[in-house]
Short mmCIF file of C-alpha atoms in Angstrom, two decimals:
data_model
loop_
_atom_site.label_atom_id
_atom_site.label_comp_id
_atom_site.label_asym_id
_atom_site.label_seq_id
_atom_site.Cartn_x
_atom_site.Cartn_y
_atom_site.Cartn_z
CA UNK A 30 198.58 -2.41 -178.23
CA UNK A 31 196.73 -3.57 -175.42
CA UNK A 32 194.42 -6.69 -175.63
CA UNK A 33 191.92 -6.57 -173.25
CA UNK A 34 188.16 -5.51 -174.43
CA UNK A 35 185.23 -4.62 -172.34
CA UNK A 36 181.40 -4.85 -174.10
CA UNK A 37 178.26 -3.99 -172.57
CA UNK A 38 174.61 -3.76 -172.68
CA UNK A 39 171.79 -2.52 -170.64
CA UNK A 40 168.33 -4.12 -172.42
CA UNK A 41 167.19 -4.04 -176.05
CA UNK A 42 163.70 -2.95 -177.04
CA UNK A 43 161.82 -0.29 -177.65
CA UNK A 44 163.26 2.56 -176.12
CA UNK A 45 161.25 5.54 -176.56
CA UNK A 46 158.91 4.67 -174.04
CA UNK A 47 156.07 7.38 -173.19
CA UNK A 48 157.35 7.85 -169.69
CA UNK A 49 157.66 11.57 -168.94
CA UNK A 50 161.05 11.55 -168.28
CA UNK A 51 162.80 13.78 -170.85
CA UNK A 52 166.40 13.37 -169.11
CA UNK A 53 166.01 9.22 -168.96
CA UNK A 54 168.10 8.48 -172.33
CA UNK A 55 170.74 11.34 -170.76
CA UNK A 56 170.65 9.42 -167.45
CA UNK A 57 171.31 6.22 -169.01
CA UNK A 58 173.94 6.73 -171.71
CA UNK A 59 175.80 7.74 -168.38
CA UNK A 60 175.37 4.83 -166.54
CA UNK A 61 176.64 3.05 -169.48
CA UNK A 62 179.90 4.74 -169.50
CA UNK A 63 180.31 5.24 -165.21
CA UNK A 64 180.13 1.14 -166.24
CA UNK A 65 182.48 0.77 -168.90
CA UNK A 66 184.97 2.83 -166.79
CA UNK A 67 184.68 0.79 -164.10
CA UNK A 68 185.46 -2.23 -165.83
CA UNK A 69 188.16 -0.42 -167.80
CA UNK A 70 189.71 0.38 -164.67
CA UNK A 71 190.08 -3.13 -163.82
CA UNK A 72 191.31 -4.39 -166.83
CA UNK A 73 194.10 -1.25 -167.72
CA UNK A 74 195.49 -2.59 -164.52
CA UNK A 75 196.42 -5.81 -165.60
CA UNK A 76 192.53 -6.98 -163.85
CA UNK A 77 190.81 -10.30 -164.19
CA UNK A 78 187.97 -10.11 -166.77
CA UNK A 79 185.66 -11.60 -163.98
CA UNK A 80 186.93 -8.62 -161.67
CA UNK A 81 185.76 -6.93 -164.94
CA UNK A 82 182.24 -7.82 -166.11
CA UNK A 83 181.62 -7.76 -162.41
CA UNK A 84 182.54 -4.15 -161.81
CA UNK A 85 180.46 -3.30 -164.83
CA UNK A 86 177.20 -5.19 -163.97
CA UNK A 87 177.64 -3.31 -160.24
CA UNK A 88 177.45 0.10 -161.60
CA UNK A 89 174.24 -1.03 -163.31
CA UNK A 90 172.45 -2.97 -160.96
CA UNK A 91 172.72 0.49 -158.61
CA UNK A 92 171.58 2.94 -161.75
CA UNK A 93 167.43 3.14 -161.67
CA UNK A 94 167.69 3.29 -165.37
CA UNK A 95 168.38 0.03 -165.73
CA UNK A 96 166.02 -3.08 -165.14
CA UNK A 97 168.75 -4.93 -162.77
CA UNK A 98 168.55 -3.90 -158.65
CA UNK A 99 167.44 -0.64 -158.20
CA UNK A 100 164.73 0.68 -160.92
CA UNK A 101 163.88 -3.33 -161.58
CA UNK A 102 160.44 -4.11 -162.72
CA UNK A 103 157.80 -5.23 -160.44
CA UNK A 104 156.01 -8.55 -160.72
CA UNK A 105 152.24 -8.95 -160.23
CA UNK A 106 152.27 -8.74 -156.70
CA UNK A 107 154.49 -5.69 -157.03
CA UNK A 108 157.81 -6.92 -155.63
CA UNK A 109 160.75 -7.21 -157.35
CA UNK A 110 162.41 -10.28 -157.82
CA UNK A 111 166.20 -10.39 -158.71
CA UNK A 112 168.34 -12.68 -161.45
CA UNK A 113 171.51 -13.04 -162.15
CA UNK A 114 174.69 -15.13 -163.57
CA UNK A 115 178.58 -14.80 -163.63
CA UNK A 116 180.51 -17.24 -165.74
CA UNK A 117 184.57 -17.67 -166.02
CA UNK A 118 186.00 -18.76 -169.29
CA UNK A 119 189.20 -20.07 -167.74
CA UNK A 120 187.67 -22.80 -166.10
CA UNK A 121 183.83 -22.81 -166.95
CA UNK A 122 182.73 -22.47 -163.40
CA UNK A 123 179.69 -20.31 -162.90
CA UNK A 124 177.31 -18.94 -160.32
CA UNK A 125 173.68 -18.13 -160.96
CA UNK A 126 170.66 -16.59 -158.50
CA UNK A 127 167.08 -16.13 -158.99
CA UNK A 128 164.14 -14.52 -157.19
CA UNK A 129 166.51 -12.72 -154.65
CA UNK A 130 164.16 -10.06 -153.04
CA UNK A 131 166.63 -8.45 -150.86
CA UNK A 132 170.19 -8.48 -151.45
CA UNK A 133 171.58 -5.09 -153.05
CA UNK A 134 173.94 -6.92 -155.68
CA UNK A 135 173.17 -10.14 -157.14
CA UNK A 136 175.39 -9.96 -159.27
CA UNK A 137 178.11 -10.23 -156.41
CA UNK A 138 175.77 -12.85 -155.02
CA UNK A 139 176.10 -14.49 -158.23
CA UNK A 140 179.99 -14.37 -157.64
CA UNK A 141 180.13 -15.38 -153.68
CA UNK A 142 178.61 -18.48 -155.23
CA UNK A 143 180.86 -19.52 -158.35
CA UNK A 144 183.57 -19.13 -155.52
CA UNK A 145 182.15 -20.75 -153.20
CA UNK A 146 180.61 -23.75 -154.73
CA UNK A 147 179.81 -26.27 -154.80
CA UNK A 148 176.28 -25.63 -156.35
CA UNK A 149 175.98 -23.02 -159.39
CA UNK A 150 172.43 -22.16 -159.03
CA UNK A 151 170.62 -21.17 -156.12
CA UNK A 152 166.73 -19.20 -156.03
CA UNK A 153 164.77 -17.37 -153.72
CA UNK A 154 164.79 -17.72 -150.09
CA UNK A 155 167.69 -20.08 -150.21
CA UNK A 156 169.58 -17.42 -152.36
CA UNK A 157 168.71 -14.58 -150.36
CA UNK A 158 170.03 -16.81 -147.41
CA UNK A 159 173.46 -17.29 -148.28
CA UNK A 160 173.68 -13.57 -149.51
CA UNK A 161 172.87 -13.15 -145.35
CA UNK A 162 175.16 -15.39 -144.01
CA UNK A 163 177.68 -14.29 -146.31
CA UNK A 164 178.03 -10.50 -144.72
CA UNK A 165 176.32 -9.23 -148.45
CA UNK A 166 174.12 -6.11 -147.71
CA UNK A 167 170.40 -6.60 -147.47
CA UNK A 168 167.93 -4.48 -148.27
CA UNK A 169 164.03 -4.00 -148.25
CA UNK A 170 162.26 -5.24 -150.90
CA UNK A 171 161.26 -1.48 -151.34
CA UNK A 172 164.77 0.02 -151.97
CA UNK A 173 164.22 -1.39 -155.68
CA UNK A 174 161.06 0.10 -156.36
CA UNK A 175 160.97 3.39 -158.38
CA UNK A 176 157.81 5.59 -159.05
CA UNK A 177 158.11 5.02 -163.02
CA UNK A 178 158.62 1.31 -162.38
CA UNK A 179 155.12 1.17 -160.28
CA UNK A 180 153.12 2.94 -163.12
CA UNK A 181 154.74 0.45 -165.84
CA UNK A 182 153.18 -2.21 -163.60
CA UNK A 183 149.74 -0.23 -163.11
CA UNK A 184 149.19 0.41 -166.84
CA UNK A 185 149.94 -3.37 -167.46
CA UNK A 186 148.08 -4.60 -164.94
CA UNK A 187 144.78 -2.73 -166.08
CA UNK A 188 145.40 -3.67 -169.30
CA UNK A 189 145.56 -7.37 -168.71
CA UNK A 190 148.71 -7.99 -170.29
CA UNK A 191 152.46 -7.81 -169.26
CA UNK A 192 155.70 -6.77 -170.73
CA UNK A 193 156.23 -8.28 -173.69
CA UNK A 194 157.36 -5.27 -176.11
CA UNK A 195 158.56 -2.31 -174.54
CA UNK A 196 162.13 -3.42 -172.34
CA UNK A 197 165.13 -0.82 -170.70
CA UNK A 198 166.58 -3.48 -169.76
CA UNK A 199 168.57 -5.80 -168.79
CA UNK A 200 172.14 -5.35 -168.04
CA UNK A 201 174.98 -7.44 -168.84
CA UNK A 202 179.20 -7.25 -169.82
CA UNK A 203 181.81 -9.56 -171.66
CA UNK A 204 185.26 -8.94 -171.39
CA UNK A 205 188.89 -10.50 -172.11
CA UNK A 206 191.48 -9.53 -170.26
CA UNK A 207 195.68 -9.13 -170.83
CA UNK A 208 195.84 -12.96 -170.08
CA UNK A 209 193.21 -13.74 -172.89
CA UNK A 210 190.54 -15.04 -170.33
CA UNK A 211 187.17 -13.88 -171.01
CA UNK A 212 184.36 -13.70 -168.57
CA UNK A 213 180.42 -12.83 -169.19
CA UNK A 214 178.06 -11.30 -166.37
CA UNK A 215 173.90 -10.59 -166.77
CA UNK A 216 171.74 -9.06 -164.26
CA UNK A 217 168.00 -8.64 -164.46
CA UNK A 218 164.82 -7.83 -162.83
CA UNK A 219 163.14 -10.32 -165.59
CA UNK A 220 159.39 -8.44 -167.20
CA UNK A 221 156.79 -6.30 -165.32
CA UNK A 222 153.76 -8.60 -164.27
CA UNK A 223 155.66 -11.69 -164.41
CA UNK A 224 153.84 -14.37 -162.69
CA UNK A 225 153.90 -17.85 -161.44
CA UNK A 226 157.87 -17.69 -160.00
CA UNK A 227 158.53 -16.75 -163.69
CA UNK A 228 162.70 -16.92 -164.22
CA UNK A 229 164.38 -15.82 -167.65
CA UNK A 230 167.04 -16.31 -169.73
CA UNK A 231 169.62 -13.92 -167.82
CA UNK A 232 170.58 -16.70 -164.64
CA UNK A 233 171.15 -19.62 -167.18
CA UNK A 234 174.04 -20.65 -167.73
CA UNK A 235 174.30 -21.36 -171.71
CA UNK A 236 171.15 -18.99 -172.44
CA UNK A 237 171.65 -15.54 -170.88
CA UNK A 238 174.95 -16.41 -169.63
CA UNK A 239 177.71 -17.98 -170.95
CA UNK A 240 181.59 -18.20 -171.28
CA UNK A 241 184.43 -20.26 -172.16
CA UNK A 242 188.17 -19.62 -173.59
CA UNK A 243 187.70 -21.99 -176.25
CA UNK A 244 185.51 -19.67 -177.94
CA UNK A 245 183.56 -16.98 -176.56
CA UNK A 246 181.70 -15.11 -173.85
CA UNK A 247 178.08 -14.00 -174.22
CA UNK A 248 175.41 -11.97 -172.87
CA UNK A 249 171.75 -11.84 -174.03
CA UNK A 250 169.10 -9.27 -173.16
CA UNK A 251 165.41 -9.98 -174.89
CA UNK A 252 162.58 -12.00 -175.12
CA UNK A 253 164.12 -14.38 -172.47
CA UNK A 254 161.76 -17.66 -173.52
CA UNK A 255 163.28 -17.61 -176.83
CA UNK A 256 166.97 -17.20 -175.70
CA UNK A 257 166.44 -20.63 -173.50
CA UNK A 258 164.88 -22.43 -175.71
CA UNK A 259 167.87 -21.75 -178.39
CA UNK A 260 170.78 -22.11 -175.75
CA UNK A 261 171.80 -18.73 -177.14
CA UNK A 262 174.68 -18.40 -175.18
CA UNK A 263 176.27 -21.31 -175.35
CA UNK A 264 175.14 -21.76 -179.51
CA UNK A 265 177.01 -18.66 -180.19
CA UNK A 266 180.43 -19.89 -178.36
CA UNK A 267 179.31 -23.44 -180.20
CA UNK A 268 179.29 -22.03 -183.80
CA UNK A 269 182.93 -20.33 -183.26
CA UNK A 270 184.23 -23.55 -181.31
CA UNK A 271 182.90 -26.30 -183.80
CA UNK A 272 181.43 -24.35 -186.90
CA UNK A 273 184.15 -22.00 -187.22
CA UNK A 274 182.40 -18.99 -187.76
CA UNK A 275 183.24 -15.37 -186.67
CA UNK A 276 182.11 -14.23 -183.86
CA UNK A 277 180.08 -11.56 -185.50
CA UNK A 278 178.60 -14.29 -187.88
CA UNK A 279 178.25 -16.78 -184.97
CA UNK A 280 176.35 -13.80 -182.85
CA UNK A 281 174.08 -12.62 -186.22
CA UNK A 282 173.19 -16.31 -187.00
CA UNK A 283 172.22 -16.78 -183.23
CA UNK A 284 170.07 -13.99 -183.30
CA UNK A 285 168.13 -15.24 -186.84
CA UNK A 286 167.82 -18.28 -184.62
CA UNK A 287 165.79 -16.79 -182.43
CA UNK A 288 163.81 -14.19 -184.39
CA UNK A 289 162.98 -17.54 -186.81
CA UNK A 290 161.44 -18.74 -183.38
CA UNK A 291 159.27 -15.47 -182.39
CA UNK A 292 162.05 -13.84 -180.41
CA UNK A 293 163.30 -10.61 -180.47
CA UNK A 294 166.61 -9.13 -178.53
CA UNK A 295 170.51 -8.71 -178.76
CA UNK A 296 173.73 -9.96 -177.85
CA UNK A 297 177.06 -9.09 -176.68
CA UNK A 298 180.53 -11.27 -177.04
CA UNK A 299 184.27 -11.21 -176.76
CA UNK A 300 186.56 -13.99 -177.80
CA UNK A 301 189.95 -14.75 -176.48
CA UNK A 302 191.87 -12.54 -179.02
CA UNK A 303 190.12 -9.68 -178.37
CA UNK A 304 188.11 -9.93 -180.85
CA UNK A 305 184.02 -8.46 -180.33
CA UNK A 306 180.85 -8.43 -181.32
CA UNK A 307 177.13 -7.29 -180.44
CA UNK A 308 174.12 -7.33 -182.62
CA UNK A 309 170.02 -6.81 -181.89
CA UNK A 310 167.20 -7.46 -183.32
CA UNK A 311 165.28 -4.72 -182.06
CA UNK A 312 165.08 -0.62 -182.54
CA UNK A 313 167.63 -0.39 -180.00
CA UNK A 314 170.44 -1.65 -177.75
CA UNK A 315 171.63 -0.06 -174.77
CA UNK A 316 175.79 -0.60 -175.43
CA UNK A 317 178.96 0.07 -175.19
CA UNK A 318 182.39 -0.66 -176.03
CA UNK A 319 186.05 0.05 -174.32
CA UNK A 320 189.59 -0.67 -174.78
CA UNK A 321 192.97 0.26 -174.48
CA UNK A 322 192.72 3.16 -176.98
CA UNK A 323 188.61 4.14 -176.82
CA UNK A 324 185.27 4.10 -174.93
CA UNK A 325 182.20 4.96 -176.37
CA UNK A 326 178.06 3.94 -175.34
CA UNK A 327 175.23 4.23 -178.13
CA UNK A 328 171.45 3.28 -177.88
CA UNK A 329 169.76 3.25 -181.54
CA UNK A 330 170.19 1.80 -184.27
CA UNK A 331 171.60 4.21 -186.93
CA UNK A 332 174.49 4.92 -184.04
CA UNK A 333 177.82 3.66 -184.33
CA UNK A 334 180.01 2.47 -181.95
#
C-alpha cells in the first residue's frame, strides 16, 4: 500500500459569487485535479513531497480561477501583488515572498530561495530582483489581471469596502512522500482593495505556512489576520507534537481558535504516516485529496471527499 498522500486547497469562502460565469465552478474543480495529478505524478515516482506541493501550487498559480498568479485579485491601485511560502519538514528550512509584481511563479520563487538561502523571507522589489537574476520568467504586471478580477475590484471600490467575505481563493498543498517527509506550499494574491503594502497569512512561516516531520504540514486559506495572530500553522503541528492530539482534532481545534477570534477559513495537513486532514469554517473549500489508490476534488460542504 503506498504511503505517500497529496491534499489540496484553492480558497475557502463563499463560493457562489454573482459573477456571470456559469462554467467557473466546472473550470475550477479541473484545475484542482490537473493539480493533484501533477503532484501525484511526482510522488508515484518515488518524488520528494517538496517536488510535490510545488508541482501542485504551479498548476494553480497558472489557472485564472484561482486567486494565486494569474486571475489574482487586484489591490487599490489595481496591481496585483504576489505571496507565497514553501516549507520542508525534513529539515524546517523555508522560503517565503511577498509583493512580487512580476515573476510568473512565486511559488518557485519561494523555492529558489529556501535553496538558496541564506534569508527565508524576501518582499517586493528585492523579491522580484532575485526572481531576475535568477533566470525565473518575468512578466507584466498585466499578465495577472483578468476581466472578472477588475470588476471585483470596481464594485468594491465604489462601495467603500474591500474583500472581506466573498474569497476563490487561495491555493495551497501538503504532502508526505514514500520517505515519510512532508512538505506544505501556499500561494496567494492576498484580498481585492488591499491597501497600505497589506501582506497575509499565506508567506508566514508558522501561519499560512508551515511544516515539520515531527508532526505535521499545514496550509491555511481565510481571513489571513486571524490565522497570524493564532500561529495557525505552526499551533496545529504544536497540538500533535506536544498535546498529542489527532491531526483532525489538532486541525478542528485550530480552526475554533480562530473562529473564537472573528476568523473564518480552512485548513489542510498531512502527518508523517500518511495520515490527513482538512476542515473549514466556511460554506465551502476548494479541495482535494490523492493517493496511491484514489483522487478526488470537492467544493461544498455537504460533498465528500
Amino acid at each position: 500500500m503506498s504511503r505517500w498522500k497529496l491534499v489540496i486547497h484553492g480558497g475557502a469562502g463563499a463560493m457562489r459569487p454573482d459573477h456571470g460565469d456559469e462554467d467557473h465552478e466546472q473550470r475550477a474543480r479541473k484545475g484542482l485535479r490537473e493539480a493533484l495529478d501533477a503532484g501525484a505524478e511526482i510522488l508515484t515516482a518515488g518524488g520528494s513531497a517538496v517536488d510535490a506541493v510545488e508541482a501542485a501550487v504551479r498548476v494553480l498559480e497558472d489557472d485564472p480561477c484561482f486567486n494565486a498568479g494569474r486571475g489574482s485579485t487586484l489591490n487599490a491601485e489595481g496591481l496585483v501583488e504576489l505571496d507565497a511560502a514553501i516549507m520542508d519538514g525534513s529539515n524546517r528550512r523555508a522560503g517565503a515572498v511577498a509583493g512580487l509584481r512580476t515573476t510568473r511563479a512565486p511559488i518557485s520563487l519561494a523555492r529558489t530561495l529556501m535553496e538558496r538561502g541564506p534569508h527565508v523571507f524576501l518582499s517586493y522589489d528585492g523579491a522580484d530582483r532575485l526572481a531576475r537574476e535568477t533566470g525565473m520568467e518575468q512578466v507584466e504586471n498585466s499578465w495577472f489581471v483578468t476581466a472578472e478580477r477588475r470588476r471585483q475590484l470596481d464594485e468594491l471600490l465604489a462601495k467603500g469596502g474591500f474583500d472581506a467575505d466573498v474569497k476563490y481563493g487561495t491555493v495551497g498543498a501538503v504532502a508526505v512522500d514514500e520517505q515519510g517527509h512532508v512538505a506544505a506550499a501556499t500561494s496567494t494574491g492576498g484580498l481585492t482593495a488591499k491597501q497600505w503594502g497589506r501582506i497575509g497569512d499565506s508567506p508566514l512561516i508558522g501561519a499560512g505556512t508551515y511544516a515539520d516531520d515531527r508532526s505535521a504540514a499545514v496550509s491555511a486559506t481565510g481571513s489571513g489576520e486571524y490565522f497570524i495572530r493564532a500561529v495557525a500553522g505552526h499551533q496545529l503541528s504544536e497540538r500533535v507534537r506536544l498535546a498529542g492530539q489527532s491531526l483532525q482534532e489538532a486541525l478542528d481545534g485550530t480552526l475554533q481558535d480562530i473562529k473564537d477570534l472573528g476568523g473564518l477559513g480552512g485548513l489542510i495537513a498531512v502527518a508523517p504516516s500518511g495520515e490527513c486532514a482538512w476542515g473549514f469554517t466556511t460554506r465551502a473549500m476548494y479541495r482535494g485529496v490523492a493517493d496511491g489508490e484514489q483522487r478526488s476534488v470537492a467544493i461544498y460542504a455537504d460533498e465528500d471527499l
